[in-house]
PDB file of C-alpha atoms in Angstrom:
ATOM      1  CA  GLN A   1      89.134 -71.018   5.751  1.00 64.00           C
ATOM      2  CA  LYS A   2      90.540 -73.581   3.348  1.00 75.00           C
ATOM      3  CA  GLU A   3      91.896 -72.228   0.094  1.00 86.00           C
ATOM      4  CA  VAL A   4      89.564 -74.466  -1.934  1.00 91.00           C
ATOM      5  CA  GLU A   5      86.298 -75.879  -0.658  1.00 91.00           C
ATOM      6  CA  GLN A   6      84.215 -78.549  -2.302  1.00 91.00           C
ATOM      7  CA  ASP A   7      81.056 -80.365  -1.255  1.00 83.00           C
ATOM      8  CA  PRO A   8      82.299 -83.809  -0.209  1.00 75.00           C
ATOM      9  CA  GLY A   9      79.149 -85.687  -1.087  1.00 82.00           C
ATOM     10  CA  PRO A  10      78.591 -88.478  -1.634  1.00 91.00           C
ATOM     11  CA  LEU A  11      76.158 -87.556  -4.361  1.00 95.00           C
ATOM     12  CA  SER A  12      73.822 -90.203  -5.782  1.00 97.00           C
ATOM     13  CA  VAL A  13      71.700 -89.534  -8.867  1.00 96.00           C
ATOM     14  CA  PRO A  14      69.629 -91.621 -11.291  1.00 97.00           C
ATOM     15  CA  GLU A  15      70.956 -92.278 -14.775  1.00 97.00           C
ATOM     16  CA  GLY A  16      70.097 -89.436 -17.143  1.00 97.00           C
ATOM     17  CA  ALA A  17      70.073 -86.744 -14.450  1.00 97.00           C
ATOM     18  CA  ILE A  18      71.921 -83.445 -14.691  1.00 97.00           C
ATOM     19  CA  VAL A  19      74.684 -83.245 -12.128  1.00 97.00           C
ATOM     20  CA  SER A  20      76.137 -80.047 -10.712  1.00 96.00           C
ATOM     21  CA  LEU A  21      79.470 -80.131  -8.891  1.00 97.00           C
ATOM     22  CA  ASN A  22      80.818 -76.996  -7.258  1.00 96.00           C
ATOM     23  CA  CYS A  23      83.904 -75.479  -5.685  1.00 96.00           C
ATOM     24  CA  THR A  24      84.611 -72.173  -4.007  1.00 96.00           C
ATOM     25  CA  TYR A  25      88.007 -70.635  -3.479  1.00 95.00           C
ATOM     26  CA  SER A  26      89.557 -67.705  -1.674  1.00 93.00           C
ATOM     27  CA  ASN A  27      92.691 -66.819  -3.668  1.00 90.00           C
ATOM     28  CA  SER A  28      91.916 -64.193  -6.306  1.00 91.00           C
ATOM     29  CA  ALA A  29      95.241 -64.944  -8.046  1.00 89.00           C
ATOM     30  CA  PHE A  30      93.914 -68.228  -9.447  1.00 90.00           C
ATOM     31  CA  GLN A  31      93.562 -68.073 -13.221  1.00 90.00           C
ATOM     32  CA  TYR A  32      93.567 -71.718 -14.332  1.00 89.00           C
ATOM     33  CA  PHE A  33      90.722 -73.967 -13.299  1.00 93.00           C
ATOM     34  CA  MET A  34      90.580 -77.705 -13.764  1.00 93.00           C
ATOM     35  CA  TRP A  35      88.312 -80.617 -13.079  1.00 96.00           C
ATOM     36  CA  TYR A  36      89.854 -84.016 -12.591  1.00 96.00           C
ATOM     37  CA  ARG A  37      87.963 -87.303 -12.539  1.00 97.00           C
ATOM     38  CA  GLN A  38      89.241 -90.123 -10.360  1.00 96.00           C
ATOM     39  CA  TYR A  39      87.885 -93.641 -10.597  1.00 96.00           C
ATOM     40  CA  SER A  40      88.213 -95.908  -7.581  1.00 93.00           C
ATOM     41  CA  ARG A  41      91.813 -97.024  -7.028  1.00 92.00           C
ATOM     42  CA  LYS A  42      93.043 -95.054 -10.043  1.00 94.00           C
ATOM     43  CA  GLY A  43      94.943 -91.828 -10.519  1.00 95.00           C
ATOM     44  CA  PRO A  44      93.144 -88.557 -11.312  1.00 96.00           C
ATOM     45  CA  GLU A  45      92.712 -87.737 -14.986  1.00 95.00           C
ATOM     46  CA  LEU A  46      92.192 -84.270 -16.384  1.00 92.00           C
ATOM     47  CA  LEU A  47      88.610 -83.814 -17.528  1.00 94.00           C
ATOM     48  CA  MET A  48      88.182 -80.106 -18.155  1.00 92.00           C
ATOM     49  CA  TYR A  49      90.585 -77.179 -18.242  1.00 88.00           C
ATOM     50  CA  THR A  50      89.636 -73.510 -18.425  1.00 89.00           C
ATOM     51  CA  TYR A  51      91.481 -70.252 -18.214  1.00 86.00           C
ATOM     52  CA  SER A  52      89.899 -67.254 -16.468  1.00 85.00           C
ATOM     53  CA  SER A  53      86.139 -66.722 -16.383  1.00 84.00           C
ATOM     54  CA  GLY A  54      83.541 -68.175 -18.703  1.00 87.00           C
ATOM     55  CA  ASN A  55      82.146 -71.469 -19.888  1.00 91.00           C
ATOM     56  CA  LYS A  56      83.700 -74.405 -21.676  1.00 93.00           C
ATOM     57  CA  GLU A  57      81.767 -77.315 -23.109  1.00 95.00           C
ATOM     58  CA  ASP A  58      83.034 -80.756 -24.060  1.00 94.00           C
ATOM     59  CA  GLY A  59      80.361 -83.248 -24.964  1.00 96.00           C
ATOM     60  CA  ARG A  60      78.160 -83.844 -21.927  1.00 97.00           C
ATOM     61  CA  PHE A  61      80.441 -81.794 -19.684  1.00 97.00           C
ATOM     62  CA  THR A  62      80.336 -78.030 -19.123  1.00 97.00           C
ATOM     63  CA  ALA A  63      82.728 -76.146 -16.886  1.00 96.00           C
ATOM     64  CA  GLN A  64      81.817 -72.693 -15.608  1.00 96.00           C
ATOM     65  CA  VAL A  65      84.072 -70.212 -13.881  1.00 96.00           C
ATOM     66  CA  ASP A  66      82.853 -67.092 -12.099  1.00 94.00           C
ATOM     67  CA  LYS A  67      85.933 -65.297 -10.848  1.00 92.00           C
ATOM     68  CA  SER A  68      83.934 -62.429  -9.369  1.00 92.00           C
ATOM     69  CA  SER A  69      82.217 -64.878  -7.012  1.00 93.00           C
ATOM     70  CA  LYS A  70      85.254 -67.183  -6.726  1.00 94.00           C
ATOM     71  CA  TYR A  71      83.040 -70.077  -7.736  1.00 94.00           C
ATOM     72  CA  ILE A  72      83.470 -72.851 -10.296  1.00 96.00           C
ATOM     73  CA  SER A  73      81.078 -75.542 -11.424  1.00 96.00           C
ATOM     74  CA  LEU A  74      81.059 -78.700 -13.481  1.00 97.00           C
ATOM     75  CA  PHE A  75      77.801 -79.792 -15.085  1.00 97.00           C
ATOM     76  CA  ILE A  76      77.255 -83.287 -16.390  1.00 97.00           C
ATOM     77  CA  ARG A  77      74.288 -83.777 -18.709  1.00 97.00           C
ATOM     78  CA  ASP A  78      72.582 -87.117 -19.301  1.00 97.00           C
ATOM     79  CA  SER A  79      74.690 -88.715 -16.579  1.00 97.00           C
ATOM     80  CA  GLN A  80      75.781 -92.313 -17.122  1.00 97.00           C
ATOM     81  CA  PRO A  81      76.842 -95.050 -14.695  1.00 97.00           C
ATOM     82  CA  SER A  82      80.334 -94.688 -16.171  1.00 97.00           C
ATOM     83  CA  ASP A  83      80.405 -91.162 -14.708  1.00 98.00           C
ATOM     84  CA  SER A  84      80.490 -92.670 -11.211  1.00 97.00           C
ATOM     85  CA  ALA A  85      83.772 -91.401  -9.774  1.00 97.00           C
ATOM     86  CA  THR A  86      85.256 -88.772  -7.508  1.00 96.00           C
ATOM     87  CA  TYR A  87      85.550 -85.334  -9.083  1.00 97.00           C
ATOM     88  CA  LEU A  88      88.355 -83.045  -7.934  1.00 96.00           C
ATOM     89  CA  CYS A  89      88.456 -79.366  -8.682  1.00 95.00           C
ATOM     90  CA  ALA A  90      91.888 -77.805  -8.964  1.00 93.00           C
ATOM     91  CA  MET A  91      93.174 -74.336  -9.572  1.00 90.00           C
ATOM     92  CA  SER A  92      96.392 -72.528 -10.167  1.00 87.00           C
ATOM     93  CA  SER A  93      97.759 -69.033 -10.514  1.00 84.00           C
ATOM     94  CA  GLY A  94     100.069 -70.297 -13.242  1.00 75.00           C
ATOM     95  CA  THR A  95     103.033 -68.483 -11.735  1.00 68.00           C
ATOM     96  CA  SER A  96     104.623 -71.251  -9.701  1.00 64.00           C
ATOM     97  CA  TYR A  97     104.910 -74.985 -10.042  1.00 64.00           C
ATOM     98  CA  ASP A  98     103.782 -75.616  -6.499  1.00 63.00           C
ATOM     99  CA  LYS A  99     100.648 -73.514  -6.587  1.00 72.00           C
ATOM    100  CA  VAL A 100      98.193 -76.078  -7.913  1.00 84.00           C
ATOM    101  CA  ILE A 101      95.597 -76.468  -5.206  1.00 88.00           C
ATOM    102  CA  PHE A 102      93.121 -79.344  -5.191  1.00 92.00           C
ATOM    103  CA  GLY A 103      89.747 -79.565  -3.552  1.00 92.00           C
ATOM    104  CA  PRO A 104      89.046 -82.682  -1.449  1.00 92.00           C
ATOM    105  CA  GLY A 105      86.750 -84.156  -4.107  1.00 94.00           C
ATOM    106  CA  THR A 106      83.067 -85.012  -4.491  1.00 95.00           C
ATOM    107  CA  SER A 107      82.083 -88.656  -4.803  1.00 94.00           C
ATOM    108  CA  LEU A 108      79.375 -89.224  -7.448  1.00 96.00           C
ATOM    109  CA  SER A 109      77.338 -92.367  -8.023  1.00 97.00           C
ATOM    110  CA  VAL A 110      75.035 -92.619 -11.039  1.00 97.00           C
ATOM    111  CA  ILE A 111      72.446 -95.319 -10.462  1.00 97.00           C
ATOM    112  CA  PRO A 112      71.160 -97.246 -13.523  1.00 95.00           C
TER     113      PRO A 112
ATOM    114  CA  ASN B   1     101.366 -95.035 -24.366  1.00 65.00           C
ATOM    115  CA  ALA B   2     102.303 -95.942 -20.798  1.00 78.00           C
ATOM    116  CA  GLY B   3     102.161 -92.322 -19.547  1.00 94.00           C
ATOM    117  CA  VAL B   4     103.236 -92.206 -15.880  1.00 97.00           C
ATOM    118  CA  THR B   5     104.239 -95.489 -14.300  1.00 97.00           C
ATOM    119  CA  GLN B   6     104.644 -95.983 -10.545  1.00 97.00           C
ATOM    120  CA  THR B   7     106.114 -98.898  -8.618  1.00 97.00           C
ATOM    121  CA  PRO B   8     105.286-100.569  -6.343  1.00 97.00           C
ATOM    122  CA  LYS B   9     101.489-100.381  -6.387  1.00 96.00           C
ATOM    123  CA  PHE B  10     101.175-101.650  -2.817  1.00 96.00           C
ATOM    124  CA  GLN B  11     103.576-101.743   0.110  1.00 96.00           C
ATOM    125  CA  VAL B  12     103.347-102.482   3.817  1.00 97.00           C
ATOM    126  CA  LEU B  13     106.135-101.211   6.052  1.00 96.00           C
ATOM    127  CA  LYS B  14     106.892-101.308   9.738  1.00 97.00           C
ATOM    128  CA  THR B  15     107.618 -98.084  11.585  1.00 97.00           C
ATOM    129  CA  GLY B  16     111.222 -97.074  11.041  1.00 97.00           C
ATOM    130  CA  GLN B  17     111.746 -98.971   7.795  1.00 97.00           C
ATOM    131  CA  SER B  18     112.794 -97.180   4.641  1.00 96.00           C
ATOM    132  CA  MET B  19     111.624 -97.512   1.084  1.00 96.00           C
ATOM    133  CA  THR B  20     111.701 -95.785  -2.292  1.00 97.00           C
ATOM    134  CA  LEU B  21     108.765 -95.194  -4.601  1.00 98.00           C
ATOM    135  CA  GLN B  22     109.724 -95.134  -8.242  1.00 98.00           C
ATOM    136  CA  CYS B  23     108.118 -93.064 -10.993  1.00 98.00           C
ATOM    137  CA  ALA B  24     108.814 -92.850 -14.709  1.00 97.00           C
ATOM    138  CA  GLN B  25     107.103 -90.917 -17.503  1.00 97.00           C
ATOM    139  CA  ASP B  26     107.434 -91.373 -21.244  1.00 95.00           C
ATOM    140  CA  MET B  27     105.779 -88.131 -22.404  1.00 92.00           C
ATOM    141  CA  ASN B  28     108.989 -86.080 -22.516  1.00 91.00           C
ATOM    142  CA  HIS B  29     107.629 -83.774 -19.794  1.00 90.00           C
ATOM    143  CA  ASN B  30     110.035 -81.508 -17.976  1.00 89.00           C
ATOM    144  CA  SER B  31     108.201 -81.242 -14.654  1.00 89.00           C
ATOM    145  CA  MET B  32     107.384 -84.036 -12.238  1.00 93.00           C
ATOM    146  CA  TYR B  33     105.609 -84.120  -8.907  1.00 94.00           C
ATOM    147  CA  TRP B  34     104.873 -86.311  -5.901  1.00 97.00           C
ATOM    148  CA  TYR B  35     101.519 -85.952  -4.141  1.00 96.00           C
ATOM    149  CA  ARG B  36      99.891 -87.772  -1.287  1.00 97.00           C
ATOM    150  CA  GLN B  37      96.140 -88.264  -1.029  1.00 96.00           C
ATOM    151  CA  ASP B  38      94.375 -88.738   2.281  1.00 93.00           C
ATOM    152  CA  PRO B  39      90.613 -88.950   2.955  1.00 85.00           C
ATOM    153  CA  GLY B  40      89.069 -85.486   3.255  1.00 79.00           C
ATOM    154  CA  MET B  41      92.412 -83.780   2.614  1.00 81.00           C
ATOM    155  CA  GLY B  42      92.626 -83.826  -1.142  1.00 85.00           C
ATOM    156  CA  LEU B  43      95.917 -84.051  -2.962  1.00 93.00           C
ATOM    157  CA  ARG B  44      98.844 -82.420  -1.209  1.00 93.00           C
ATOM    158  CA  LEU B  45     102.163 -81.724  -2.908  1.00 93.00           C
ATOM    159  CA  ILE B  46     105.198 -83.313  -1.269  1.00 96.00           C
ATOM    160  CA  TYR B  47     108.001 -82.386  -3.678  1.00 95.00           C
ATOM    161  CA  TYR B  48     108.312 -81.327  -7.255  1.00 92.00           C
ATOM    162  CA  SER B  49     110.977 -81.075  -9.917  1.00 92.00           C
ATOM    163  CA  ALA B  50     110.533 -78.281 -12.439  1.00 87.00           C
ATOM    164  CA  SER B  51     113.257 -79.709 -14.652  1.00 87.00           C
ATOM    165  CA  GLU B  52     116.011 -82.286 -14.655  1.00 88.00           C
ATOM    166  CA  GLY B  53     118.520 -81.420 -11.958  1.00 89.00           C
ATOM    167  CA  THR B  54     116.188 -79.374  -9.752  1.00 92.00           C
ATOM    168  CA  THR B  55     113.892 -80.310  -6.884  1.00 95.00           C
ATOM    169  CA  ASP B  56     111.838 -78.200  -4.496  1.00 93.00           C
ATOM    170  CA  LYS B  57     109.689 -78.727  -1.435  1.00 94.00           C
ATOM    171  CA  GLY B  58     105.948 -78.645  -1.660  1.00 92.00           C
ATOM    172  CA  GLU B  59     103.339 -78.347   1.079  1.00 90.00           C
ATOM    173  CA  VAL B  60     104.212 -81.476   3.107  1.00 95.00           C
ATOM    174  CA  PRO B  61     107.908 -82.413   2.574  1.00 97.00           C
ATOM    175  CA  ASN B  62     108.841 -83.518   6.093  1.00 96.00           C
ATOM    176  CA  GLY B  63     109.937 -87.148   6.280  1.00 96.00           C
ATOM    177  CA  TYR B  64     110.558 -87.454   2.538  1.00 97.00           C
ATOM    178  CA  ASN B  65     113.420 -87.056   0.105  1.00 97.00           C
ATOM    179  CA  VAL B  66     113.391 -87.080  -3.673  1.00 97.00           C
ATOM    180  CA  SER B  67     115.773 -87.688  -6.535  1.00 97.00           C
ATOM    181  CA  ARG B  68     115.322 -86.593 -10.125  1.00 96.00           C
ATOM    182  CA  LEU B  69     117.412 -89.330 -11.687  1.00 90.00           C
ATOM    183  CA  ASN B  70     117.009 -88.104 -15.264  1.00 94.00           C
ATOM    184  CA  LYS B  71     114.297 -86.465 -17.340  1.00 94.00           C
ATOM    185  CA  ARG B  72     112.092 -89.563 -17.186  1.00 96.00           C
ATOM    186  CA  GLU B  73     112.451 -90.665 -13.565  1.00 97.00           C
ATOM    187  CA  PHE B  74     111.603 -89.101 -10.212  1.00 97.00           C
ATOM    188  CA  SER B  75     111.805 -91.152  -7.023  1.00 98.00           C
ATOM    189  CA  LEU B  76     110.416 -90.543  -3.531  1.00 98.00           C
ATOM    190  CA  ARG B  77     112.182 -91.960  -0.492  1.00 98.00           C
ATOM    191  CA  LEU B  78     110.913 -92.470   3.024  1.00 96.00           C
ATOM    192  CA  GLU B  79     113.991 -92.766   5.235  1.00 93.00           C
ATOM    193  CA  SER B  80     112.225 -93.800   8.456  1.00 96.00           C
ATOM    194  CA  ALA B  81     108.574 -94.541   7.858  1.00 96.00           C
ATOM    195  CA  ALA B  82     105.941 -93.404  10.358  1.00 97.00           C
ATOM    196  CA  PRO B  83     102.259 -94.382  10.634  1.00 97.00           C
ATOM    197  CA  SER B  84     101.352 -90.794   9.625  1.00 96.00           C
ATOM    198  CA  GLN B  85     102.842 -91.581   6.212  1.00 97.00           C
ATOM    199  CA  THR B  86     100.176 -94.191   5.527  1.00 97.00           C
ATOM    200  CA  SER B  87      98.610 -92.789   2.382  1.00 97.00           C
ATOM    201  CA  VAL B  88      98.180 -93.145  -1.348  1.00 97.00           C
ATOM    202  CA  TYR B  89     101.066 -91.579  -3.238  1.00 98.00           C
ATOM    203  CA  PHE B  90     100.710 -90.237  -6.756  1.00 98.00           C
ATOM    204  CA  CYS B  91     103.407 -89.229  -9.155  1.00 97.00           C
ATOM    205  CA  ALA B  92     102.504 -86.733 -11.856  1.00 95.00           C
ATOM    206  CA  SER B  93     104.134 -84.918 -14.729  1.00 93.00           C
ATOM    207  CA  SER B  94     103.233 -81.810 -16.678  1.00 89.00           C
ATOM    208  CA  PRO B  95     103.938 -80.376 -20.123  1.00 81.00           C
ATOM    209  CA  PRO B  96     106.586 -77.698 -20.559  1.00 72.00           C
ATOM    210  CA  ALA B  97     104.351 -74.720 -19.674  1.00 63.00           C
ATOM    211  CA  GLY B  98     104.218 -75.974 -16.093  1.00 57.00           C
ATOM    212  CA  GLY B  99     102.387 -74.397 -13.198  1.00 57.00           C
ATOM    213  CA  THR B 100      99.064 -74.162 -15.009  1.00 66.00           C
ATOM    214  CA  GLY B 101      97.640 -77.303 -13.479  1.00 70.00           C
ATOM    215  CA  GLU B 102      97.640 -79.727 -16.389  1.00 83.00           C
ATOM    216  CA  LEU B 103      98.919 -82.786 -14.640  1.00 90.00           C
ATOM    217  CA  PHE B 104      99.159 -86.381 -15.797  1.00 92.00           C
ATOM    218  CA  PHE B 105      99.007 -88.838 -12.925  1.00 96.00           C
ATOM    219  CA  GLY B 106     100.156 -92.376 -12.360  1.00 97.00           C
ATOM    220  CA  GLU B 107      97.839 -94.963 -10.845  1.00 96.00           C
ATOM    221  CA  GLY B 108      99.161 -94.539  -7.331  1.00 97.00           C
ATOM    222  CA  SER B 109     101.177 -96.421  -4.742  1.00 97.00           C
ATOM    223  CA  ARG B 110      99.275 -97.489  -1.652  1.00 97.00           C
ATOM    224  CA  LEU B 111     101.499 -97.450   1.410  1.00 97.00           C
ATOM    225  CA  THR B 112     100.605 -98.720   4.865  1.00 97.00           C
ATOM    226  CA  VAL B 113     102.966 -98.117   7.777  1.00 97.00           C
ATOM    227  CA  LEU B 114     102.288-100.284  10.814  1.00 96.00           C
TER     228      LEU B 114
END
């Protein structure tokens, strides 16, 4: 079993839809949970950052962490064509520089 | 702000050739990283440098060497390139807390080894 699993997609939705992106993980030591957005031929950029369980909202984006189920989600409300990108989940125990594990990414297309 | 700058952006090598990827950051970050990204594999850590003067192996270090030249610069060297090293390479840096996953990435260097 991979340490972090993520639906690869691709996911295609109409503009204005609510998008749900998900990751599961196996290492209970993870405490920091991130979502990165990566546009085509660009580097990943940090989109959301949460510590431990709970929800965090930033504009149209909401990140949820359920440590008991080892499951994290990113919700995008009122999706826009500019949201078309690959979304990478990442997680870390915070105890070692090398222990940031990335999921393989989900490709999202928002169709106007 | 430039953030993290990588050069070159594209490179084609023949098997056995050597090359160095350069990375510089202007955010005064202590920690710097080199990742490779392959389809379906996600980002995998090659080497990292927690601070100036230190370097450590990541998940996939074989075939690579690194140099932390100063606080700003961290280079990745392929001594004898192999087709398996065809990939997109990303340099990243992180704020002083380190290890929590807040990474700032460059735009990538696309390497093809024939």
